[in-house]
Tab-separated table of C-alpha atoms and ligand atoms in Angstrom:
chain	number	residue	atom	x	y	z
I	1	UNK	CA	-7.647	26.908	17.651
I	2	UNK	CA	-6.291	24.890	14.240
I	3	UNK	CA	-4.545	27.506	12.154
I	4	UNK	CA	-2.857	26.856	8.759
I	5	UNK	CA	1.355	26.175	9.979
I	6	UNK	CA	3.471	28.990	9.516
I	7	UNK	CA	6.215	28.252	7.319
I	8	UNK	CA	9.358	28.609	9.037
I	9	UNK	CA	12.454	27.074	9.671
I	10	UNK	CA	14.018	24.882	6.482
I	11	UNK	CA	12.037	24.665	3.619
I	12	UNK	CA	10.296	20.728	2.269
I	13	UNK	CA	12.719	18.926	0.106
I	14	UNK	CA	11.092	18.380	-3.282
I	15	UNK	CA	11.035	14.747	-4.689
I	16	UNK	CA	12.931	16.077	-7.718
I	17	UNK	CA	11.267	13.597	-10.672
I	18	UNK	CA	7.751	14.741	-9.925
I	19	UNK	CA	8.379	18.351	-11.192
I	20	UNK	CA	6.279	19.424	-13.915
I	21	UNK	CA	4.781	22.734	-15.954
I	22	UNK	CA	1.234	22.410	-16.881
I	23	UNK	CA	-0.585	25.674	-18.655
I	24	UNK	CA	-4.457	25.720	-19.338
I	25	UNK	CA	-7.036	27.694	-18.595
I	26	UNK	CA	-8.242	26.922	-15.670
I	27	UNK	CA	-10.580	28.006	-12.632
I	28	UNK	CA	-9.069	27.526	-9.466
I	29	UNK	CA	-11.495	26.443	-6.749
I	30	UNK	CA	-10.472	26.732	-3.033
I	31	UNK	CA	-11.033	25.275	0.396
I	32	UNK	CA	-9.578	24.656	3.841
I	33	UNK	CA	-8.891	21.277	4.643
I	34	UNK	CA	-8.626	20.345	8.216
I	35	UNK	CA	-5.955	18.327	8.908
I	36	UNK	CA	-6.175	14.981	11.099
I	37	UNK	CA	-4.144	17.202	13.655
I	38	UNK	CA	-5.636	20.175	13.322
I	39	UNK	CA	-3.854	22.020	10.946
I	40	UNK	CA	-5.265	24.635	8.154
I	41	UNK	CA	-4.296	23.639	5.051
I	42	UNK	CA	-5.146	25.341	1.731
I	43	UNK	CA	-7.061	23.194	-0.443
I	44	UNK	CA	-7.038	23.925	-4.684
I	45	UNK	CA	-8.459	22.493	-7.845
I	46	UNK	CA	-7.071	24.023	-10.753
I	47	UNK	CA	-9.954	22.784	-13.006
I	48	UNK	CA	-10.255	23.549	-16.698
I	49	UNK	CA	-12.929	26.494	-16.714
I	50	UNK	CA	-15.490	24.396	-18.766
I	51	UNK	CA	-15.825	21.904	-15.640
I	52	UNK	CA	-15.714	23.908	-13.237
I	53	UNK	CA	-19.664	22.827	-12.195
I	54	UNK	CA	-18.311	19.411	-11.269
I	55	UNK	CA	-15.458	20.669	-9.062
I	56	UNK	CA	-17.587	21.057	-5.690
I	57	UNK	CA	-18.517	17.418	-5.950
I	58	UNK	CA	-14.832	15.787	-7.219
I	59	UNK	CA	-13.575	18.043	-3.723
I	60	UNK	CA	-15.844	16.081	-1.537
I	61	UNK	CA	-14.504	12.978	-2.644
I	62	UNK	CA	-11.010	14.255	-2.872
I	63	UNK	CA	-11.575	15.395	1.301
I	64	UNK	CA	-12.834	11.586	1.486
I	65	UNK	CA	-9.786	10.339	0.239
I	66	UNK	CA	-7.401	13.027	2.086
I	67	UNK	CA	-9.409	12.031	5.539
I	68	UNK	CA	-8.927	8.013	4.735
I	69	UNK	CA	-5.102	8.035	4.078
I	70	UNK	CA	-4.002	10.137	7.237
I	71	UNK	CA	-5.754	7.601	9.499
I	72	UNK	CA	-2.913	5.234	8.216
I	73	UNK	CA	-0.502	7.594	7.246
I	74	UNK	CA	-0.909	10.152	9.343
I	75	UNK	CA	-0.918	13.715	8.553
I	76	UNK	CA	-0.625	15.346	5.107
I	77	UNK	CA	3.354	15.610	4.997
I	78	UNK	CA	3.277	18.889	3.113
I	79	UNK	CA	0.624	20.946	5.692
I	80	UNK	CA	3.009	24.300	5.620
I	81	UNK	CA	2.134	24.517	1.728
I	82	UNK	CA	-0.836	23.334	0.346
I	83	UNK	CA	-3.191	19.826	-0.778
I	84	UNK	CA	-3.855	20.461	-4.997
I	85	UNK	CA	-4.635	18.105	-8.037
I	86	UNK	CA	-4.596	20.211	-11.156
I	87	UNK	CA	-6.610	19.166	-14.530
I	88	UNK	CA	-4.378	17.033	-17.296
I	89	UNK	CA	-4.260	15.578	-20.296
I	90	UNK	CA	-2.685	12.479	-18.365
I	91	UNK	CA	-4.512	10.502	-16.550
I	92	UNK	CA	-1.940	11.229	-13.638
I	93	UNK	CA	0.666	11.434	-11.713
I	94	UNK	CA	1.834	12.304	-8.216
I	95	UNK	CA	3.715	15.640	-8.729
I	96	UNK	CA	4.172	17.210	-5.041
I	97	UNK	CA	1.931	19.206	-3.710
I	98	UNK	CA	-0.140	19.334	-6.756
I	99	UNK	CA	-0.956	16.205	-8.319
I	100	UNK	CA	-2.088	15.415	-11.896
I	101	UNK	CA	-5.938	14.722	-12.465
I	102	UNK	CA	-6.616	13.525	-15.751
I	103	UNK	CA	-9.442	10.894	-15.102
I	104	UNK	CA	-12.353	12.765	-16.560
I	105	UNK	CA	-14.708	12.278	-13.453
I	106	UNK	CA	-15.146	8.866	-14.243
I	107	UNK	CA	-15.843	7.699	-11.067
I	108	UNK	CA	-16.732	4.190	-9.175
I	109	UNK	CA	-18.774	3.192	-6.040
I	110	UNK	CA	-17.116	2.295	-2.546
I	111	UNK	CA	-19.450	2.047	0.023
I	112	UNK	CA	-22.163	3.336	-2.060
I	113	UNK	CA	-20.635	6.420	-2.383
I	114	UNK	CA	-18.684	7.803	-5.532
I	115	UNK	CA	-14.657	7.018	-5.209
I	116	UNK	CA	-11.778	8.360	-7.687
I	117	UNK	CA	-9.211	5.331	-7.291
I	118	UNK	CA	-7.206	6.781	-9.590
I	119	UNK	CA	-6.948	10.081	-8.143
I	120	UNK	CA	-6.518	7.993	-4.412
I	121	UNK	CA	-3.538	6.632	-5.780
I	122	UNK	CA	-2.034	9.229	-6.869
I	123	UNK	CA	-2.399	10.855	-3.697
I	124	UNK	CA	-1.345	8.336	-1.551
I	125	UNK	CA	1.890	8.746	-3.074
I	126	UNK	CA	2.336	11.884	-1.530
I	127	UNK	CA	3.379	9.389	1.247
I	128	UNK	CA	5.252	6.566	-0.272
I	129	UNK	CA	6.943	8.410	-3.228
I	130	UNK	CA	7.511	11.896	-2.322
I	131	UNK	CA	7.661	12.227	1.941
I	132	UNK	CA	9.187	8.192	1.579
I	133	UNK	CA	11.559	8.026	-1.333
I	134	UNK	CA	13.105	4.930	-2.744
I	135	UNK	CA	17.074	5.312	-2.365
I	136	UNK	CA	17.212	3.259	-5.724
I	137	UNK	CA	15.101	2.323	-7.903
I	138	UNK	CA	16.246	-1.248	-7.372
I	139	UNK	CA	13.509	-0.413	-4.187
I	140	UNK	CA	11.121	1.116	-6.370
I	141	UNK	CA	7.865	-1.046	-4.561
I	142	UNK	CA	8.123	0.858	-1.834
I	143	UNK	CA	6.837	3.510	-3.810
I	144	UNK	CA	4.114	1.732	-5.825
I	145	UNK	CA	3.617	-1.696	-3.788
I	146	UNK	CA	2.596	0.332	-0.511
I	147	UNK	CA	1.042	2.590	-2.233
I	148	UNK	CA	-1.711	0.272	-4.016
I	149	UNK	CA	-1.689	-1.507	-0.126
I	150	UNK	CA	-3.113	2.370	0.702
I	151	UNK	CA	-5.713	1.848	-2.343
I	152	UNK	CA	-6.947	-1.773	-0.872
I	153	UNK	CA	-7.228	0.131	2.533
I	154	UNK	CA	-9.881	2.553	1.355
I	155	UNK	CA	-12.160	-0.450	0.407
I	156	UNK	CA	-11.394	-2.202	3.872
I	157	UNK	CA	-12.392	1.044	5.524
I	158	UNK	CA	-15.815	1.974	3.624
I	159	UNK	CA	-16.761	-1.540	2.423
I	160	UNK	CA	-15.220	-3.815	5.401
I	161	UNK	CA	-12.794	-6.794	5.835
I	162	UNK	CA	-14.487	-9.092	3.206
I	163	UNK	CA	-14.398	-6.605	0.449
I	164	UNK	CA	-10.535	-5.929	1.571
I	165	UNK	CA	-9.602	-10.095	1.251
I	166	UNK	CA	-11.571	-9.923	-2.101
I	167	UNK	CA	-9.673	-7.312	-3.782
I	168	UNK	CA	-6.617	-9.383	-2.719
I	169	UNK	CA	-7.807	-13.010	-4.208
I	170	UNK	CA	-8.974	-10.880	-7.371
I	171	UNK	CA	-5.593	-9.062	-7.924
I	172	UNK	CA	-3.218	-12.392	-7.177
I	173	UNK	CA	-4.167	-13.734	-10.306
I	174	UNK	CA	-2.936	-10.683	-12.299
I	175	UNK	CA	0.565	-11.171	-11.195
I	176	UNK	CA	3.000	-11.663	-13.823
I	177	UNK	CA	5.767	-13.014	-11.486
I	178	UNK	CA	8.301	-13.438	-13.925
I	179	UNK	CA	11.062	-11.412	-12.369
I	180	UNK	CA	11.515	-10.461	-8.612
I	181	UNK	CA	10.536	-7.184	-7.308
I	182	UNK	CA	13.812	-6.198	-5.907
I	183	UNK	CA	16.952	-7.292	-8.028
I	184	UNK	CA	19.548	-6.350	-6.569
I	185	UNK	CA	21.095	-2.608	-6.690
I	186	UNK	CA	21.850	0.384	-8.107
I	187	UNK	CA	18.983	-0.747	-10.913
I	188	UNK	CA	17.726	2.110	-13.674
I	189	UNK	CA	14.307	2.942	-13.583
I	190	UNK	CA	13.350	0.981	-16.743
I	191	UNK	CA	14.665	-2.221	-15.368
I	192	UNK	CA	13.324	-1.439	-12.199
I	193	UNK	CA	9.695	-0.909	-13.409
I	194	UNK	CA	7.553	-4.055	-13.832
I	195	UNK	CA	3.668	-4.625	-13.482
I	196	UNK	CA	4.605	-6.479	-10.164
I	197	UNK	CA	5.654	-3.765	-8.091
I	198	UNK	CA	2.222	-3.008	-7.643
I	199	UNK	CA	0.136	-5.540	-7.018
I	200	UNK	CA	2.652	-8.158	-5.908
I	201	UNK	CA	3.997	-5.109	-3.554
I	202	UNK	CA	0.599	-4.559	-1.955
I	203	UNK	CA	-0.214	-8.148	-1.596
I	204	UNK	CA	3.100	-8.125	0.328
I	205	UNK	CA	2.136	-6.302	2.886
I	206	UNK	CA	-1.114	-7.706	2.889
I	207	UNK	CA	0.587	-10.894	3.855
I	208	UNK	CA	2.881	-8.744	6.503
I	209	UNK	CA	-0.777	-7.966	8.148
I	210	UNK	CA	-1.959	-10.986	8.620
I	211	UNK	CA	1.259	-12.335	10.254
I	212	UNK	CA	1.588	-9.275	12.360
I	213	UNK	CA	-2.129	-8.910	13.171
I	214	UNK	CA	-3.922	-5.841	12.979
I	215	UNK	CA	-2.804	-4.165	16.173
I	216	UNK	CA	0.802	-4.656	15.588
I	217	UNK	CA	0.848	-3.701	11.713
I	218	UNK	CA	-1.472	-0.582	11.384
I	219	UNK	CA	0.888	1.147	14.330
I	220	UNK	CA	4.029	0.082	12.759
I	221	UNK	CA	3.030	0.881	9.419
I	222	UNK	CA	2.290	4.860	10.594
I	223	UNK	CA	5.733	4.747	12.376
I	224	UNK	CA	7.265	4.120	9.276
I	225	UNK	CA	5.606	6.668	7.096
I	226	UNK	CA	5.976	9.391	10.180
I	227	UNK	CA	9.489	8.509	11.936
I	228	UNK	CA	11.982	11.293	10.658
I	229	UNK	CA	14.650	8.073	10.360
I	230	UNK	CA	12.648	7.289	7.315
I	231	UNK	CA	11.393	10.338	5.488
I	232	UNK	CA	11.858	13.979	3.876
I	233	UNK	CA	15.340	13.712	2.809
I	234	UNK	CA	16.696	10.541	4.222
I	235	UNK	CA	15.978	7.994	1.453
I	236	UNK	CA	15.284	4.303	2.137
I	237	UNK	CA	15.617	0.644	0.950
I	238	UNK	CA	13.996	-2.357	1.028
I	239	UNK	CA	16.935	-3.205	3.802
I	240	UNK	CA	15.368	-0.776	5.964
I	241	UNK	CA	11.809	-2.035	5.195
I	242	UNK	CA	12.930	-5.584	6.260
I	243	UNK	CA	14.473	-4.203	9.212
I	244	UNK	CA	11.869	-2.032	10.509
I	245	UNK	CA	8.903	-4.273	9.905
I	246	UNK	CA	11.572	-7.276	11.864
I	247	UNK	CA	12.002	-5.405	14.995
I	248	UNK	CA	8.266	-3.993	15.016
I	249	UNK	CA	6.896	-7.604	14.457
I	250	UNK	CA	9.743	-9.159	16.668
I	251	UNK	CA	10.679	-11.656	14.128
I	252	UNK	CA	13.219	-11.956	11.301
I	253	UNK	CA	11.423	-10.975	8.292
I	254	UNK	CA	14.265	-11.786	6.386
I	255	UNK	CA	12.515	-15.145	4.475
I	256	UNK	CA	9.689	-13.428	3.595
I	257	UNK	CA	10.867	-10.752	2.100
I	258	UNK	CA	14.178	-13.076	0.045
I	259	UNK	CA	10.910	-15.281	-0.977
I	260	UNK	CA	8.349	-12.746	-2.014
I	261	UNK	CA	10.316	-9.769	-3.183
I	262	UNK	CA	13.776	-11.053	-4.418
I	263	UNK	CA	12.265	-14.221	-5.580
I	264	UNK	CA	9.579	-15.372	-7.876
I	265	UNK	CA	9.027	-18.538	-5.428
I	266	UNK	CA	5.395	-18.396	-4.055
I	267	UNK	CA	5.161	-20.225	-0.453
I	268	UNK	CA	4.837	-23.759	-0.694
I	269	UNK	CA	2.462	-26.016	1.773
I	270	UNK	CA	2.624	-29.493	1.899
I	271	UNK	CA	-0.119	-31.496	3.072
I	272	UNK	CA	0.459	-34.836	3.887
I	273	UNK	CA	-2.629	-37.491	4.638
I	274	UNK	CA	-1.686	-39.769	7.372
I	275	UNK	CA	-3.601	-42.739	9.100
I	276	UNK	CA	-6.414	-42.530	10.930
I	277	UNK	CA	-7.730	-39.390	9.655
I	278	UNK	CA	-4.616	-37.251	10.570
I	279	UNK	CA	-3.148	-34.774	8.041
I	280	UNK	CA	0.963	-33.611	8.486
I	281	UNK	CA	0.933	-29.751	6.997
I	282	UNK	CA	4.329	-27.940	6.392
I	283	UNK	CA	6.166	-25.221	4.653
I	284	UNK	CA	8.487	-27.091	2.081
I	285	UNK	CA	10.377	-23.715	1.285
I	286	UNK	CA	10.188	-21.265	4.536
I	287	UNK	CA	12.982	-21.516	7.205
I	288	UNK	CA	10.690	-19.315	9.687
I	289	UNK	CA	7.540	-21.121	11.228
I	290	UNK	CA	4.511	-18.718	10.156
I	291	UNK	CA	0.660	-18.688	11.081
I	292	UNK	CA	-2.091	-20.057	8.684
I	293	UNK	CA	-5.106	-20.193	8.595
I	294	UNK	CA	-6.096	-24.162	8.829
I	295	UNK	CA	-9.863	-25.222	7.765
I	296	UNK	CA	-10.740	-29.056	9.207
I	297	UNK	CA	-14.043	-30.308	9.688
I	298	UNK	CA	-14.233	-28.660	12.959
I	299	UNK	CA	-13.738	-25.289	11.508
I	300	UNK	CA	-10.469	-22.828	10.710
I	301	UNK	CA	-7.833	-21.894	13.077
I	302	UNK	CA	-4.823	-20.353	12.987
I	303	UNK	CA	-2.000	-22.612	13.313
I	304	UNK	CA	2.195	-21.747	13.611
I	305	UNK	CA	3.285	-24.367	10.810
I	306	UNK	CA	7.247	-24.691	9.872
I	307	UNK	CA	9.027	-26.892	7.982
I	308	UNK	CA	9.000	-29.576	10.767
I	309	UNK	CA	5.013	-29.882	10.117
I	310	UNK	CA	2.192	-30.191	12.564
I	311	UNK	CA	-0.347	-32.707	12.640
I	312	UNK	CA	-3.830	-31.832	12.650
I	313	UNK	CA	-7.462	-34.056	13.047
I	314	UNK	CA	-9.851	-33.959	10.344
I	315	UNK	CA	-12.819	-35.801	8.296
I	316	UNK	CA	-12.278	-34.049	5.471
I	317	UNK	CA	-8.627	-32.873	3.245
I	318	UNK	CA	-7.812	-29.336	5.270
I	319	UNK	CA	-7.513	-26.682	3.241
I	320	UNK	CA	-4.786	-24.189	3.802
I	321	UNK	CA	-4.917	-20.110	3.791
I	322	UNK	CA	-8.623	-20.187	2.177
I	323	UNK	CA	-8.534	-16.183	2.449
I	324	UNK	CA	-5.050	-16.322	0.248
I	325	UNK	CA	-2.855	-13.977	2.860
I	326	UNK	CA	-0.381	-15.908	1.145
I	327	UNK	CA	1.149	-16.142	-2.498
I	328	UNK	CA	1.193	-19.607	-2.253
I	329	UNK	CA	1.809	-23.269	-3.601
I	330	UNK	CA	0.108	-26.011	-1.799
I	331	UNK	CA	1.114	-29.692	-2.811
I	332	UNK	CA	-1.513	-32.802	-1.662
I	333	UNK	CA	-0.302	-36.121	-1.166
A	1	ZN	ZN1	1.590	4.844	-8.427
């Protein structure tokens, strides 16, 4: 039978700048959360006393959002204490074990049914953030980018594939891109934290799924976030990332992640017309061959293309990577 952990051995390390005092007067409202393996854990609202009414309904939608992110994350990291969001005047923030609600039940529609993004977010970072840490904050996407990736997987899981690709196309054209993600090392946290390491960060590893595939990624992705090499108190870097992701995938990730995260570059594809209704396509900037998605007159495949080029048969101009897996620069000649 699932009972709540007992708390023994060495106590969680805490993720030291999410540490905060908060004093109101609030209501706290309780349940048990089940974990996703089974584990009792304590579930609290600390909601100012004159909403209390609406707490019942915000805690089925927080269990929503607790469920979703331990199917790709696995289980809540900190099931020996307790799962809590307490009321702010902030709209929040992902303090450890308690997180910061300040988004005045304002609430959207996923799959018909009410969602709290901002409160999912904030959440999810009780993954990437406080049980993965950034060793610097030179690797500070790790925290936000994968993060926001967890946000576009909550829409892929209630509203399906095509709603996932469309919050993708929709956020790539909000993308500053003016400096890289990762700049080097030993970076402060004000220089560290542009608009980019969000959405650029998530699209990132939207990209990483695609080339991986599904069955590959979501796997590898879990290992990450639940291999003791990686969490608690051993910090990481966008090194290990690379690594990780290299020898999960089998390939050197190496040019994608130079191109995309220490480099404002976006992908370049050249597509060249030839005679007789042939078309040469090939990455101009990519030393790694890499699968796209290739739409002819016959239909769309996915094609390995490198810098070489391959040749492909069609009636009409292809077009290349019409889902946009890829930040991307395609040049027609
Ligand atoms: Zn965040």
């Amino acid at each position: 039978m699932a009972k709540q952990l007992p708390f023994t051995g060495k106590p969680y390390t805490i993720n030291n700048y999410s540490i905060l005092f908060n004093v109101g007067d609030f209501a706290v409202v309780s349940r048990t959360y089940t974990t996703i393996d089974g584990n009792k854990v304590p579930l609290q609202f600390y909601v100012l006393k004159e909403h209390e009414a609406k707490a019942q309904h915000h805690l089925d939608i927080f269990e929503k959002t607790i469920h979703e992110q331990e199917k790709y994350f696995g289980e809540y990291p900190w099931a020996k204490e307790k799962i809590a969001i307490c009321e702010t005047p902030h709209l929040g923030m992902e303090h450890q074990t308690m997180n910061a609600y300040g988004n005045k039940f304002h609430y959207t529609k996923v799959g018909g049914e009410d969602y709290d993004g901002l409160m999912h977010h904030e959440f999810g970072h009780e993954w990437w953030g406080n049980k993965v840490t950034a060793k610097d904050w030179a690797d500070y996407w790790i925290h936000e980018g994968i993060c926001t990736y967890g946000d576009a997987l909550y829409v892929r899981e209630f509203e399906g594939k095509e709603a996932y690709i469309k919050f993708f196309k929709q956020s790539a054209v909000t993308f500053g891109n003016k400096i890289p993600i990762v700049m080097g090392k030993d970076i402060d946290e004000e220089a560290a934290y542009n608009g980019d390491i969000y959405g650029k960060g998530a699209f990132f590893m939207h990209t990483i799924c695609y080339i991986m595939g599904d069955s590959l990624f979501f796997p590898a992705l879990k290992k990450f976030v639940t291999s003791p090499k990686y969490t608690y108190s051993n910090l990481v870097t966008t090194d290990d990332v690379q690594n990780f992701f290299s020898q999960e995938s089998g390939m050197d990730m190496k040019p994608l992640f130079d191109l995309f995260l220490r480099s404002i570059n976006k992908l370049e594809i050249h597509i060249k017309a030839q005679p007789r209704g042939k078309y040469l396509i090939q990455l101009d900037n990519m030393s790694i061959p890499l699968p796209i998605d290739v739409t002819t007159d016959a239909g769309t495949k996915r094609m390995m293309v490198d810098s070489k080029g391959i040749k492909v048969d069609s009636k009409i101009m292809p077009v290349v990577d019409a889902d946009s897996y890829y930040l991307k620069k395609v040049i027609m000649e």
